[in-house]
mmCIF file of C-alpha atoms and ligand atoms in Angstrom:
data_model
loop_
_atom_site.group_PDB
_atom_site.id
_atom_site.type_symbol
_atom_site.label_atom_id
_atom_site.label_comp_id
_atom_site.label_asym_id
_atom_site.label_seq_id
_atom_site.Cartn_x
_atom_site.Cartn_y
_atom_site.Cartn_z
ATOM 1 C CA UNK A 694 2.643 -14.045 14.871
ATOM 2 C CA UNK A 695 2.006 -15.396 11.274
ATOM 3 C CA UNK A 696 4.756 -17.939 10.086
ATOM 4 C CA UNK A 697 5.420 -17.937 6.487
ATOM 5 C CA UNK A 698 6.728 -21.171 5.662
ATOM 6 C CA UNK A 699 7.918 -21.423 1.523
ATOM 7 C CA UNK A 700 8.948 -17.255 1.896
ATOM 8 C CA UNK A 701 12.190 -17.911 0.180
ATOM 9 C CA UNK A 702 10.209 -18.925 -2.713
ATOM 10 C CA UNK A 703 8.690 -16.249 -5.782
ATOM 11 C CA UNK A 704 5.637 -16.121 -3.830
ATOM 12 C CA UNK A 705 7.357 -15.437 -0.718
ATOM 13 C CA UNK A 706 8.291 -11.614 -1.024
ATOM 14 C CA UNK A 707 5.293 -10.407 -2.243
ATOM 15 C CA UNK A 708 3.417 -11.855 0.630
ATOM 16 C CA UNK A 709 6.004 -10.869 3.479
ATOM 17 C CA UNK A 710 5.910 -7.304 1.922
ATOM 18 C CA UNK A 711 2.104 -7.200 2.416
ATOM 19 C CA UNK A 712 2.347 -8.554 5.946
ATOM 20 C CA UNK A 713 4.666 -5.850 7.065
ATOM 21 C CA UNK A 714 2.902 -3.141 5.633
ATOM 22 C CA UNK A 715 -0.395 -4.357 7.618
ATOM 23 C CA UNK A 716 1.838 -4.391 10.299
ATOM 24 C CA UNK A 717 1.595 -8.191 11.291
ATOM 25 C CA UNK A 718 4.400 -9.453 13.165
ATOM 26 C CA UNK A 719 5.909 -12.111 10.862
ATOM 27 C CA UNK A 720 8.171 -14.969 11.342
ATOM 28 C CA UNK A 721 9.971 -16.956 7.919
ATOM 29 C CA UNK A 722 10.850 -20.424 8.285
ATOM 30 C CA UNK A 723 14.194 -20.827 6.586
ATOM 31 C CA UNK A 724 15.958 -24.254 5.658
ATOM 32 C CA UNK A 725 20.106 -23.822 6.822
ATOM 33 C CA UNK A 726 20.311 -23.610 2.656
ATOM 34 C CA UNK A 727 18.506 -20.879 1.802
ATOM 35 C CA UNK A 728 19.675 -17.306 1.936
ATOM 36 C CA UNK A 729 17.551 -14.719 3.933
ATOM 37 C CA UNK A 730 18.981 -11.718 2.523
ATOM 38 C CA UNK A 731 16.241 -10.858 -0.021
ATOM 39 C CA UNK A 732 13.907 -11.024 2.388
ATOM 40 C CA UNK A 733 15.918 -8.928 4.985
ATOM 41 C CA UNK A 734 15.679 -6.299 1.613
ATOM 42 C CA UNK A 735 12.070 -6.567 1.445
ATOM 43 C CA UNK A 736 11.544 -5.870 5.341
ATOM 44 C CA UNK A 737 14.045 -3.052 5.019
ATOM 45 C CA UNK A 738 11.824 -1.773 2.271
ATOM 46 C CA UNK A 739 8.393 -1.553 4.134
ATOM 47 C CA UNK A 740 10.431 -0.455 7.126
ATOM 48 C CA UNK A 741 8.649 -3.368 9.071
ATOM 49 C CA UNK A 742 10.784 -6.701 11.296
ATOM 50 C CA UNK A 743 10.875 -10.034 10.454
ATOM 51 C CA UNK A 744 12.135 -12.716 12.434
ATOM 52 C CA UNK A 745 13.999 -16.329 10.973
ATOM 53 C CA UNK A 746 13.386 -19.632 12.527
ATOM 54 C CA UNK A 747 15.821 -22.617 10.829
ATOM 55 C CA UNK A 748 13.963 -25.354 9.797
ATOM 56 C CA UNK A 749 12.612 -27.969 7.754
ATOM 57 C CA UNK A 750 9.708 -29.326 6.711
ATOM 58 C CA UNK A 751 11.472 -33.014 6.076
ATOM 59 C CA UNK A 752 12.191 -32.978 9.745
ATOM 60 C CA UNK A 753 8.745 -32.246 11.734
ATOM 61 C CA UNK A 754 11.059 -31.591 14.831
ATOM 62 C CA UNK A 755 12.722 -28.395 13.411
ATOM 63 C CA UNK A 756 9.369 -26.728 13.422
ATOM 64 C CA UNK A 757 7.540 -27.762 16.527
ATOM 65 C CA UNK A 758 8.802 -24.178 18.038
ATOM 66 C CA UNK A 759 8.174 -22.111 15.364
ATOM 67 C CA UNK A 760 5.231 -23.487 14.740
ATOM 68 C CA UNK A 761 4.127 -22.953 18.360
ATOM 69 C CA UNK A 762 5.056 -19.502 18.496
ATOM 70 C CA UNK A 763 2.704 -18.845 15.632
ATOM 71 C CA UNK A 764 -1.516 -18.228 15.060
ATOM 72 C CA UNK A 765 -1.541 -18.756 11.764
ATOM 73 C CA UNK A 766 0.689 -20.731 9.309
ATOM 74 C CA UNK A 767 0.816 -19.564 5.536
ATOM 75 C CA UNK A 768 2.154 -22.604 3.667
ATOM 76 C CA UNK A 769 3.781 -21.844 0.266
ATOM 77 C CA UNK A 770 5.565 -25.403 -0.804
ATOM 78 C CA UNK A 771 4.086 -27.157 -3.823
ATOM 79 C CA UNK A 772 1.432 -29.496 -2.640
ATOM 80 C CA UNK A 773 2.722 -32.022 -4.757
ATOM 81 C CA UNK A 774 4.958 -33.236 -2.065
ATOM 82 C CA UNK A 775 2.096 -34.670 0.551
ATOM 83 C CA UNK A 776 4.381 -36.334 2.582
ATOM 84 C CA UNK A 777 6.032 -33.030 3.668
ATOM 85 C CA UNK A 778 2.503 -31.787 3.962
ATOM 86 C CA UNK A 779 1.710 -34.615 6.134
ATOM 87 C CA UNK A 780 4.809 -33.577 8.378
ATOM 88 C CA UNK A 781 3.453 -29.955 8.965
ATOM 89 C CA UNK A 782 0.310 -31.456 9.590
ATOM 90 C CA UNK A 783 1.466 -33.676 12.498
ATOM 91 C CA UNK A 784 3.604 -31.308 13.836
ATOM 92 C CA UNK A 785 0.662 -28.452 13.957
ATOM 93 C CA UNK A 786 -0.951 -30.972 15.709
ATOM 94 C CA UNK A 787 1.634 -31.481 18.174
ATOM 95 C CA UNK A 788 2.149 -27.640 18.080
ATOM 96 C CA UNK A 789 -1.719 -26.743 19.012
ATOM 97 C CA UNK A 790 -1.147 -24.588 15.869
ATOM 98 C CA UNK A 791 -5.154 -24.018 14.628
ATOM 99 C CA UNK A 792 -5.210 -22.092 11.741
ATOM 100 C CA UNK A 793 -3.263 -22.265 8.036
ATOM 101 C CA UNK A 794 -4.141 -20.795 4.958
ATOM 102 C CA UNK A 795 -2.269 -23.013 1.921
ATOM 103 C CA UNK A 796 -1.504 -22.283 -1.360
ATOM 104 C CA UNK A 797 -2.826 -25.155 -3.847
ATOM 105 C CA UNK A 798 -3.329 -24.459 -7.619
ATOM 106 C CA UNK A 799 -5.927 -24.264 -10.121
ATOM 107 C CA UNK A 800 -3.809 -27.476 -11.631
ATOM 108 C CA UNK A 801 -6.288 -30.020 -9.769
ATOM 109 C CA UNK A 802 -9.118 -28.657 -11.928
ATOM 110 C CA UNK A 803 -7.618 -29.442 -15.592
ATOM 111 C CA UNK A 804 -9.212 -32.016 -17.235
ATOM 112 C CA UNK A 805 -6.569 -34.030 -18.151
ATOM 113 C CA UNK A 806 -4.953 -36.571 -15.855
ATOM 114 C CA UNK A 807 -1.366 -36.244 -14.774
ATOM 115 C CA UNK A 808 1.117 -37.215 -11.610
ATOM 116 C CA UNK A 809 1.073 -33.492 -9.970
ATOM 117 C CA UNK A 810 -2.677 -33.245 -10.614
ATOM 118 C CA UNK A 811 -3.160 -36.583 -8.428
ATOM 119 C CA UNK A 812 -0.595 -35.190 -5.851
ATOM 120 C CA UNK A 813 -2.208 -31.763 -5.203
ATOM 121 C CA UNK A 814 -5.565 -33.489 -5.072
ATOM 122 C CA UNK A 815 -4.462 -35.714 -2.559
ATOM 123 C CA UNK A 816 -2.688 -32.868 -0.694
ATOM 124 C CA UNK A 817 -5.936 -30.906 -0.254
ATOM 125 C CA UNK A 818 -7.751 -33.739 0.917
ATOM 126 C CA UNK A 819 -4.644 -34.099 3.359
ATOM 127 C CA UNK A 820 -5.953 -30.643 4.109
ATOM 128 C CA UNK A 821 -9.833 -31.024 4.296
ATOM 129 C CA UNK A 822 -9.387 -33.974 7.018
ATOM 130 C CA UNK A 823 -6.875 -32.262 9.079
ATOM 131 C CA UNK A 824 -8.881 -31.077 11.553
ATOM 132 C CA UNK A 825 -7.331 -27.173 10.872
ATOM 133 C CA UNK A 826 -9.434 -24.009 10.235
ATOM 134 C CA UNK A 827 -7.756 -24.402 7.214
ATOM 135 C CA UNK A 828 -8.165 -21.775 3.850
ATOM 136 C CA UNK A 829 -6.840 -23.259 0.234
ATOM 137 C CA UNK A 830 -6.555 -20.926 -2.344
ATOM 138 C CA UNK A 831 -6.097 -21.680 -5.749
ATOM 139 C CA UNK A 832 -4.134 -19.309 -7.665
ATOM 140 C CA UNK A 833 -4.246 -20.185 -11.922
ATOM 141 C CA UNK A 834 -0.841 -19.532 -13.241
ATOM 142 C CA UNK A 835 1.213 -16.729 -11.547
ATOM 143 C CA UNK A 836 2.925 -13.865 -12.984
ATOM 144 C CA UNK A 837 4.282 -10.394 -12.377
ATOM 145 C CA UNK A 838 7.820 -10.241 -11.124
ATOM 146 C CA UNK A 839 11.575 -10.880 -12.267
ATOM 147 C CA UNK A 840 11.418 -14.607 -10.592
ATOM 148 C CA UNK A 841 8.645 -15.585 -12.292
ATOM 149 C CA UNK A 842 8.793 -18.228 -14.994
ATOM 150 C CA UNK A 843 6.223 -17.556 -16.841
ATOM 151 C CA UNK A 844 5.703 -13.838 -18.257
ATOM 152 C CA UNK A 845 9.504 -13.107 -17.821
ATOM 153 C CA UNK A 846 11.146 -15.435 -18.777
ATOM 154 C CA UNK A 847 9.106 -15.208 -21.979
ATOM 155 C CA UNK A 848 9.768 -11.221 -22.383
ATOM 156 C CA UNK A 849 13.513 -12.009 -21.979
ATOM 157 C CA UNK A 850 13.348 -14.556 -24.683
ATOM 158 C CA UNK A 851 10.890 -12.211 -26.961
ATOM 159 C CA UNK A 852 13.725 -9.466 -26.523
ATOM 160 C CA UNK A 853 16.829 -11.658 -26.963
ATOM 161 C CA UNK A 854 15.467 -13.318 -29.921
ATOM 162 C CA UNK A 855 12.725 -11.574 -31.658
ATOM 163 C CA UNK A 856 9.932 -14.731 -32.146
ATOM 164 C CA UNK A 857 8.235 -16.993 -29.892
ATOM 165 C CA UNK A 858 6.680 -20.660 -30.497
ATOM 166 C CA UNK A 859 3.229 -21.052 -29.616
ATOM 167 C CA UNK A 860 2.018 -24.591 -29.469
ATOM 168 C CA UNK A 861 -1.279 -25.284 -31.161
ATOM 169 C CA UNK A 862 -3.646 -22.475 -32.797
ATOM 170 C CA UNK A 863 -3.134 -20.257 -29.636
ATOM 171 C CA UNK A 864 -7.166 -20.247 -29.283
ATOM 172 C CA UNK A 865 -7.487 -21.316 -26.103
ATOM 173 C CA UNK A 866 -8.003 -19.316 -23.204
ATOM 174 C CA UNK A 867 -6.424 -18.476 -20.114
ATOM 175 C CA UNK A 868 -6.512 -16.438 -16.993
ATOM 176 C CA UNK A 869 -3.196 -15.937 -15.725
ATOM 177 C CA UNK A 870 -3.388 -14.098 -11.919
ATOM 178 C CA UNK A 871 -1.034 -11.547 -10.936
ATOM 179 C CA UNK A 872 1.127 -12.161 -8.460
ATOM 180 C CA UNK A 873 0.552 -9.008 -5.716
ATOM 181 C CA UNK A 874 -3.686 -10.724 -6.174
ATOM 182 C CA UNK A 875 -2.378 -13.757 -4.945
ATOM 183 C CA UNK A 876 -0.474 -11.967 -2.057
ATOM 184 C CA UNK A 877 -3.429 -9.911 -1.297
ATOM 185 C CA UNK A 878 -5.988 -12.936 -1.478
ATOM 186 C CA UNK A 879 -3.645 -14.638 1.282
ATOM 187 C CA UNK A 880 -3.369 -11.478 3.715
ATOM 188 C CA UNK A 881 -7.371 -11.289 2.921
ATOM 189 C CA UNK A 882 -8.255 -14.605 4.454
ATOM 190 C CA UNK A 883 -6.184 -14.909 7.673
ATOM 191 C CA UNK A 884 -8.455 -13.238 9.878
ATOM 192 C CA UNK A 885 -11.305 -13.756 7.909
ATOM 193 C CA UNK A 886 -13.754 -16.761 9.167
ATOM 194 C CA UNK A 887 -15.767 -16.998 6.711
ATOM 195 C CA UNK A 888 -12.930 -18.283 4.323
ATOM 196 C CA UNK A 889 -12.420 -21.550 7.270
ATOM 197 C CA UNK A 890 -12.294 -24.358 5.782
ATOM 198 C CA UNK A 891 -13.232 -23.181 2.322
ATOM 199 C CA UNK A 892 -11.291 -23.768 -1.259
ATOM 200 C CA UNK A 893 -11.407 -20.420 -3.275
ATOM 201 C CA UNK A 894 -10.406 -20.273 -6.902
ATOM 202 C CA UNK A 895 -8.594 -17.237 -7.638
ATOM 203 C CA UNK A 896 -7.604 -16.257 -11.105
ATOM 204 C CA UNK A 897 -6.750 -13.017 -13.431
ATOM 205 C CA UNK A 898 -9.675 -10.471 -13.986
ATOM 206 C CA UNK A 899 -11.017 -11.734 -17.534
ATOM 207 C CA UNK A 900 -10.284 -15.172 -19.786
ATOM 208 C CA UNK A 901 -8.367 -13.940 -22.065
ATOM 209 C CA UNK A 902 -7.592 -16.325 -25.895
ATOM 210 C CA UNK A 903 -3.394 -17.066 -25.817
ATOM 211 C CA UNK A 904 -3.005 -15.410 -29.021
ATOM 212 C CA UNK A 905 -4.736 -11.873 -27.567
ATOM 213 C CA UNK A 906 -2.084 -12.853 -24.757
ATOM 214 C CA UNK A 907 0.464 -12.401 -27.218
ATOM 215 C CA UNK A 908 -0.692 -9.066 -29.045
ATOM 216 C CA UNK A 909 -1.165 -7.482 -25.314
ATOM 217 C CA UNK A 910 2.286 -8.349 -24.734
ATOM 218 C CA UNK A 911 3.617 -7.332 -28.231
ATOM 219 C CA UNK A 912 1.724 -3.944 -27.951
ATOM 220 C CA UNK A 913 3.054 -3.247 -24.567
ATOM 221 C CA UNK A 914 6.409 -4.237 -24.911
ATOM 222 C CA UNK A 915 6.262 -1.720 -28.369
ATOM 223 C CA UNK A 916 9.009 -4.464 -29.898
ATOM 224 C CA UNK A 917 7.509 -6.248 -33.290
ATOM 225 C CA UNK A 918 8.111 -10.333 -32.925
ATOM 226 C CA UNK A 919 7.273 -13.294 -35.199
ATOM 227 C CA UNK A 920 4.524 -15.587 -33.568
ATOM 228 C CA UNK A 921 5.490 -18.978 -35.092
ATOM 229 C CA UNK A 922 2.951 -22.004 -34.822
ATOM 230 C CA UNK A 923 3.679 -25.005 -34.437
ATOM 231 C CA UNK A 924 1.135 -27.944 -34.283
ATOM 232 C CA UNK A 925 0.497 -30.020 -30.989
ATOM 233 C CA UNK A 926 0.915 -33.087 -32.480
ATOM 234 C CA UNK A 927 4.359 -32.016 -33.970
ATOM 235 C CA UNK A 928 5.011 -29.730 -30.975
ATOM 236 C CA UNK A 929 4.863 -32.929 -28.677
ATOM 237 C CA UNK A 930 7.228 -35.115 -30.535
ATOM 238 C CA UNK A 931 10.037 -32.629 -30.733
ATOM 239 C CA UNK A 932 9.647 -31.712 -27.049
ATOM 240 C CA UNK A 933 9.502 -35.559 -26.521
ATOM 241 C CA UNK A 934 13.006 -35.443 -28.075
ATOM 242 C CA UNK A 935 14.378 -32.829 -26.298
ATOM 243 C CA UNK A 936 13.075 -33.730 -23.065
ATOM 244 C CA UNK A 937 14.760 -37.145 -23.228
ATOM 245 C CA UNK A 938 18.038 -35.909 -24.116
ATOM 246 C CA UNK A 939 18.451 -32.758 -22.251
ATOM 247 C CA UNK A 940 18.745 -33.191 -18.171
ATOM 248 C CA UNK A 941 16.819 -30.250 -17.251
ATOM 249 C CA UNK A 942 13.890 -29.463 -19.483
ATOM 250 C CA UNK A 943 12.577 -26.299 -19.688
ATOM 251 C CA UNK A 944 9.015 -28.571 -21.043
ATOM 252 C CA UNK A 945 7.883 -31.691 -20.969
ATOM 253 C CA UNK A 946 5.507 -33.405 -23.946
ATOM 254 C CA UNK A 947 2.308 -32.696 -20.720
ATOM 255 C CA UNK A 948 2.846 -29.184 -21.136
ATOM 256 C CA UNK A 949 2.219 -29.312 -24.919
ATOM 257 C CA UNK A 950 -1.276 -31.704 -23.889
ATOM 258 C CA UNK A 951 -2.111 -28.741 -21.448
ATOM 259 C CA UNK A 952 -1.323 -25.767 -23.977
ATOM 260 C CA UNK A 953 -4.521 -26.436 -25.875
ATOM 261 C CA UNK A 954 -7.006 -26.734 -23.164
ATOM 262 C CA UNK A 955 -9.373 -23.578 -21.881
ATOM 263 C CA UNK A 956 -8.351 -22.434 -18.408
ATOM 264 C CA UNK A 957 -10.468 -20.256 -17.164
ATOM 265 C CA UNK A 958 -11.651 -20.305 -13.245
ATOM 266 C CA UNK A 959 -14.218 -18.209 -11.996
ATOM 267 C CA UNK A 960 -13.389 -16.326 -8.642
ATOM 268 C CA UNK A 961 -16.812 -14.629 -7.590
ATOM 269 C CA UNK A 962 -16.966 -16.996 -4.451
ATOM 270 C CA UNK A 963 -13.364 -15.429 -3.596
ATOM 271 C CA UNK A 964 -15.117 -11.803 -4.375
ATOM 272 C CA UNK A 965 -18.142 -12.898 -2.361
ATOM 273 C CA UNK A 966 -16.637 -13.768 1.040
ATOM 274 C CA UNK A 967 -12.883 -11.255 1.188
ATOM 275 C CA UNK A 968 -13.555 -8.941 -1.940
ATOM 276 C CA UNK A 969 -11.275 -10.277 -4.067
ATOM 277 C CA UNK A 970 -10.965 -8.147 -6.999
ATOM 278 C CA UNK A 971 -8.217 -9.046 -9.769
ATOM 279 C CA UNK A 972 -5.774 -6.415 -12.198
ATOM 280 C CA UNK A 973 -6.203 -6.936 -15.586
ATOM 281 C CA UNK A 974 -3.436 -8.673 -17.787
ATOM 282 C CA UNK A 975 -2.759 -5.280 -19.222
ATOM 283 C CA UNK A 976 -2.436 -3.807 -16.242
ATOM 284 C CA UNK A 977 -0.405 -6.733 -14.603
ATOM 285 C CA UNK A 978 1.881 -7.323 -18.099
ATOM 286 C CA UNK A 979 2.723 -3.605 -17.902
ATOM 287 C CA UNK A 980 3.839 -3.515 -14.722
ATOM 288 C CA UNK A 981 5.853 -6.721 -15.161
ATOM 289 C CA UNK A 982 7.614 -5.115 -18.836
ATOM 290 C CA UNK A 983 8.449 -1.663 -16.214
ATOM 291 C CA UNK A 984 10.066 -3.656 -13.187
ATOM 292 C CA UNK A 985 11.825 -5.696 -16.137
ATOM 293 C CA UNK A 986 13.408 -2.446 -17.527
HETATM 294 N N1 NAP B 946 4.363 -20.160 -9.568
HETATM 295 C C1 NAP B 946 3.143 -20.340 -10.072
HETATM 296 O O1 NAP B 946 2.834 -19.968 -11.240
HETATM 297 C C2 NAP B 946 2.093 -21.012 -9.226
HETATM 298 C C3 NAP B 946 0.780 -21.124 -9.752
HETATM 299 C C4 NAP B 946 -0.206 -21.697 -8.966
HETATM 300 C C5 NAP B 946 0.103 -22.150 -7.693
HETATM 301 N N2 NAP B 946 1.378 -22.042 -7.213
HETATM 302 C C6 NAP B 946 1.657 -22.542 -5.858
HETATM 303 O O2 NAP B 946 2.054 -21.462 -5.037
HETATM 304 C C7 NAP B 946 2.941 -21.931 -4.016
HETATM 305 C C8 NAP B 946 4.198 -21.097 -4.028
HETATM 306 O O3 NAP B 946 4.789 -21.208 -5.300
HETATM 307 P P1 NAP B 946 6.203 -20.593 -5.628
HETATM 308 O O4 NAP B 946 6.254 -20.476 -7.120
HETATM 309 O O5 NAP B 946 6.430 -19.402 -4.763
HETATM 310 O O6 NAP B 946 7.172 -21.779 -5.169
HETATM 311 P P2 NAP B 946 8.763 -21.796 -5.161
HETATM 312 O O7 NAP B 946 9.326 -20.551 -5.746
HETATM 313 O O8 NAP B 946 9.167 -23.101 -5.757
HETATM 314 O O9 NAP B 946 9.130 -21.802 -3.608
HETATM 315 C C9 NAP B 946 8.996 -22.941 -2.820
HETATM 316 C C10 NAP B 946 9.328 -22.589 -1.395
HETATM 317 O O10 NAP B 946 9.170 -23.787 -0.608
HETATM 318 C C11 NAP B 946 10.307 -23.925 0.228
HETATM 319 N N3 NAP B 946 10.550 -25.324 0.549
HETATM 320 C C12 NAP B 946 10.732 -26.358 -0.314
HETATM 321 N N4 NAP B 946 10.957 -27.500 0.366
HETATM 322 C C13 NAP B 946 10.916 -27.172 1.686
HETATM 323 C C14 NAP B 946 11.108 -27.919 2.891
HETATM 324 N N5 NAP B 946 11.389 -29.209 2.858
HETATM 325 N N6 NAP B 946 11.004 -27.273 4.079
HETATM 326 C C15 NAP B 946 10.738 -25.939 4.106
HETATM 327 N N7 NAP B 946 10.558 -25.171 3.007
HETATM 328 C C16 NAP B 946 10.659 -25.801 1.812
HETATM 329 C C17 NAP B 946 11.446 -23.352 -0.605
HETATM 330 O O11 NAP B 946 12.525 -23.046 0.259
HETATM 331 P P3 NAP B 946 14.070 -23.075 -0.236
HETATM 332 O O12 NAP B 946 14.406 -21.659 -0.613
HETATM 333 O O13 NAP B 946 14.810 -23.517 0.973
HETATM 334 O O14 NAP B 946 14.170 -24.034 -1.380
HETATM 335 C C18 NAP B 946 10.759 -22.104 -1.181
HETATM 336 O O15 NAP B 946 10.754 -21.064 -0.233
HETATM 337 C C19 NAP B 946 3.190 -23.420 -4.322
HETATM 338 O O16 NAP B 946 2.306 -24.183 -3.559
HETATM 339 C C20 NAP B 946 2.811 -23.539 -5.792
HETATM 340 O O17 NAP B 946 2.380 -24.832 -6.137
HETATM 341 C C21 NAP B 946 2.386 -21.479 -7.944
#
């Protein structure tokens, strides 16, 4: 039995649908919140079963039986919270679960300090001494389906309003990784031993410069939009502004430091050891722009 725990999340679905059609027997650890009823779709879908154990991971007691029922743990909650990574932890212990394969981020590799950065690092060290056959993967940033924040919700704002505000000259690079890689990648390494206790980088098939990004997406969406620039410097003051008076921002003044840097992440050691082998953006943005229609 695999447990997926974080399967409500955007992540979630992708993954459960791969299980199921690789005919794992799956079990989804659900907090008493969350709603299983888009995952109950995506089982209906591949025609496969999945099972729902209530629990959370703020209370290491709600998971001791799921957890014991299970070989392998996927864990999809953001490492930044270490102290409820520290409760699955224990409870595996107490469990006699062995194995987990956890989803970190290419984040801890920026170089540029910053709070999460610090948390995630910690987390995988968490990880490293935990005495589990552990796997990390790192995805870079994820895109490819309606629930993503990234590529969508940028093509619904490109289509709503006809321009989009890039941050700096839009030279930098980056390797965004579509999300059915990163479910693949995870179904890859569970039975796989030579990804124990390794940390794999995974990432989209080629670097790519933001502004090519942008013409990809403009070409592919066939819809003309005005790119407007706007300089870091100036970028970061306004979003200073609107991040102190708004209660949810949609960006914070690190995400305008971050815009300009390169991120690109190799992945051969992932292609080395469980074949990983990444779409293209073009590929991954089209598919994306049809499931959007
Ligand atoms: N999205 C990206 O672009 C991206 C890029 C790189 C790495 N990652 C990493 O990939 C992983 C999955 O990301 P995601 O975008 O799928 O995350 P997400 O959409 O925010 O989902 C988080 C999941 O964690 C669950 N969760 C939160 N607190 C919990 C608790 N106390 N006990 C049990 N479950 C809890 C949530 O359940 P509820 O439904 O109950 O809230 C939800 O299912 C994360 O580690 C993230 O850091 C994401």
């Amino acid at each position: 039995m695999i447990l997926l725990i974080g399967a409500t999340g955007f992540l979630g679905k992708p993954v459960l649908e791969k299980l199921l059609k690789k005919s794992f027997k799956v079990s989804c650890l659900i907090r008493t919140s969350s709603s299983t009823l888009e995952l109950e779709d995506t089982a209906k879908k591949t025609g496969g079963e999945v099972d729902f154990s209530t629990g959370t991971l703020q209370s290491p007691d709600s998971i001791i039986t799921p957890l014991k029922k299970a070989e392998i743990a996927i864990y999809m909650v953001d490492l930044e919270h270490a102290n409820l990574l520290e409760n699955f932890i224990k409870a595996s212990e107490r469990a006699g679960l062995k194995r987990a394969v956890f989803i970190s981020s290419t984040t801890v590799l920026i170089p540029l300090e910053s709070k999460v950065k610090t948390k995630k690092i910690i987390s995988e060290n968490l990880i490293k001494n935990s005495g589990l056959d552990y796997t990390i993967l790192r995805p870079s940033m994820i895109y490819g389906s309606k629930d993503d924040n990234n590529f969508s919700s940028m093509i619904d704002f490109i289509k709503k309003r006809r321009f989009f505000i890039t941050f700096g000259s839009g030279n930098n690079l980056i390797q965004p990784i579509y999300i059915e890689d990163v479910a693949s990648a995870i179904v890859s390494t569970l039975n796989n031993k030579k990804t124990f206790k390794q940390i794999y980088n995974i990432s989209g098939k080629n670097p790519l410069k933001y502004n090519d990004m942008l013409e990809i997406v403009r070409h592919k969406l066939k819809k003309q939009f005005k790119s407007i620039k706007v300089p870091s410097g100036l970028g970061k003051f306004l979003i200073s502004i609107y991040a102190g008076i708004s209660r949810n921002p949609a960006l914070t003044p690190d995400q305008i430091d971050r815009t300009g840097i390169d991120k690109v992440y190799s992945y051969r050691k992932a292609s080395n050891d469980f074949n990983f082998s990444p779409t293209s953006f073009e590929e991954g943005i089209e598919k994306l722009i049809k499931e959007l229609k």
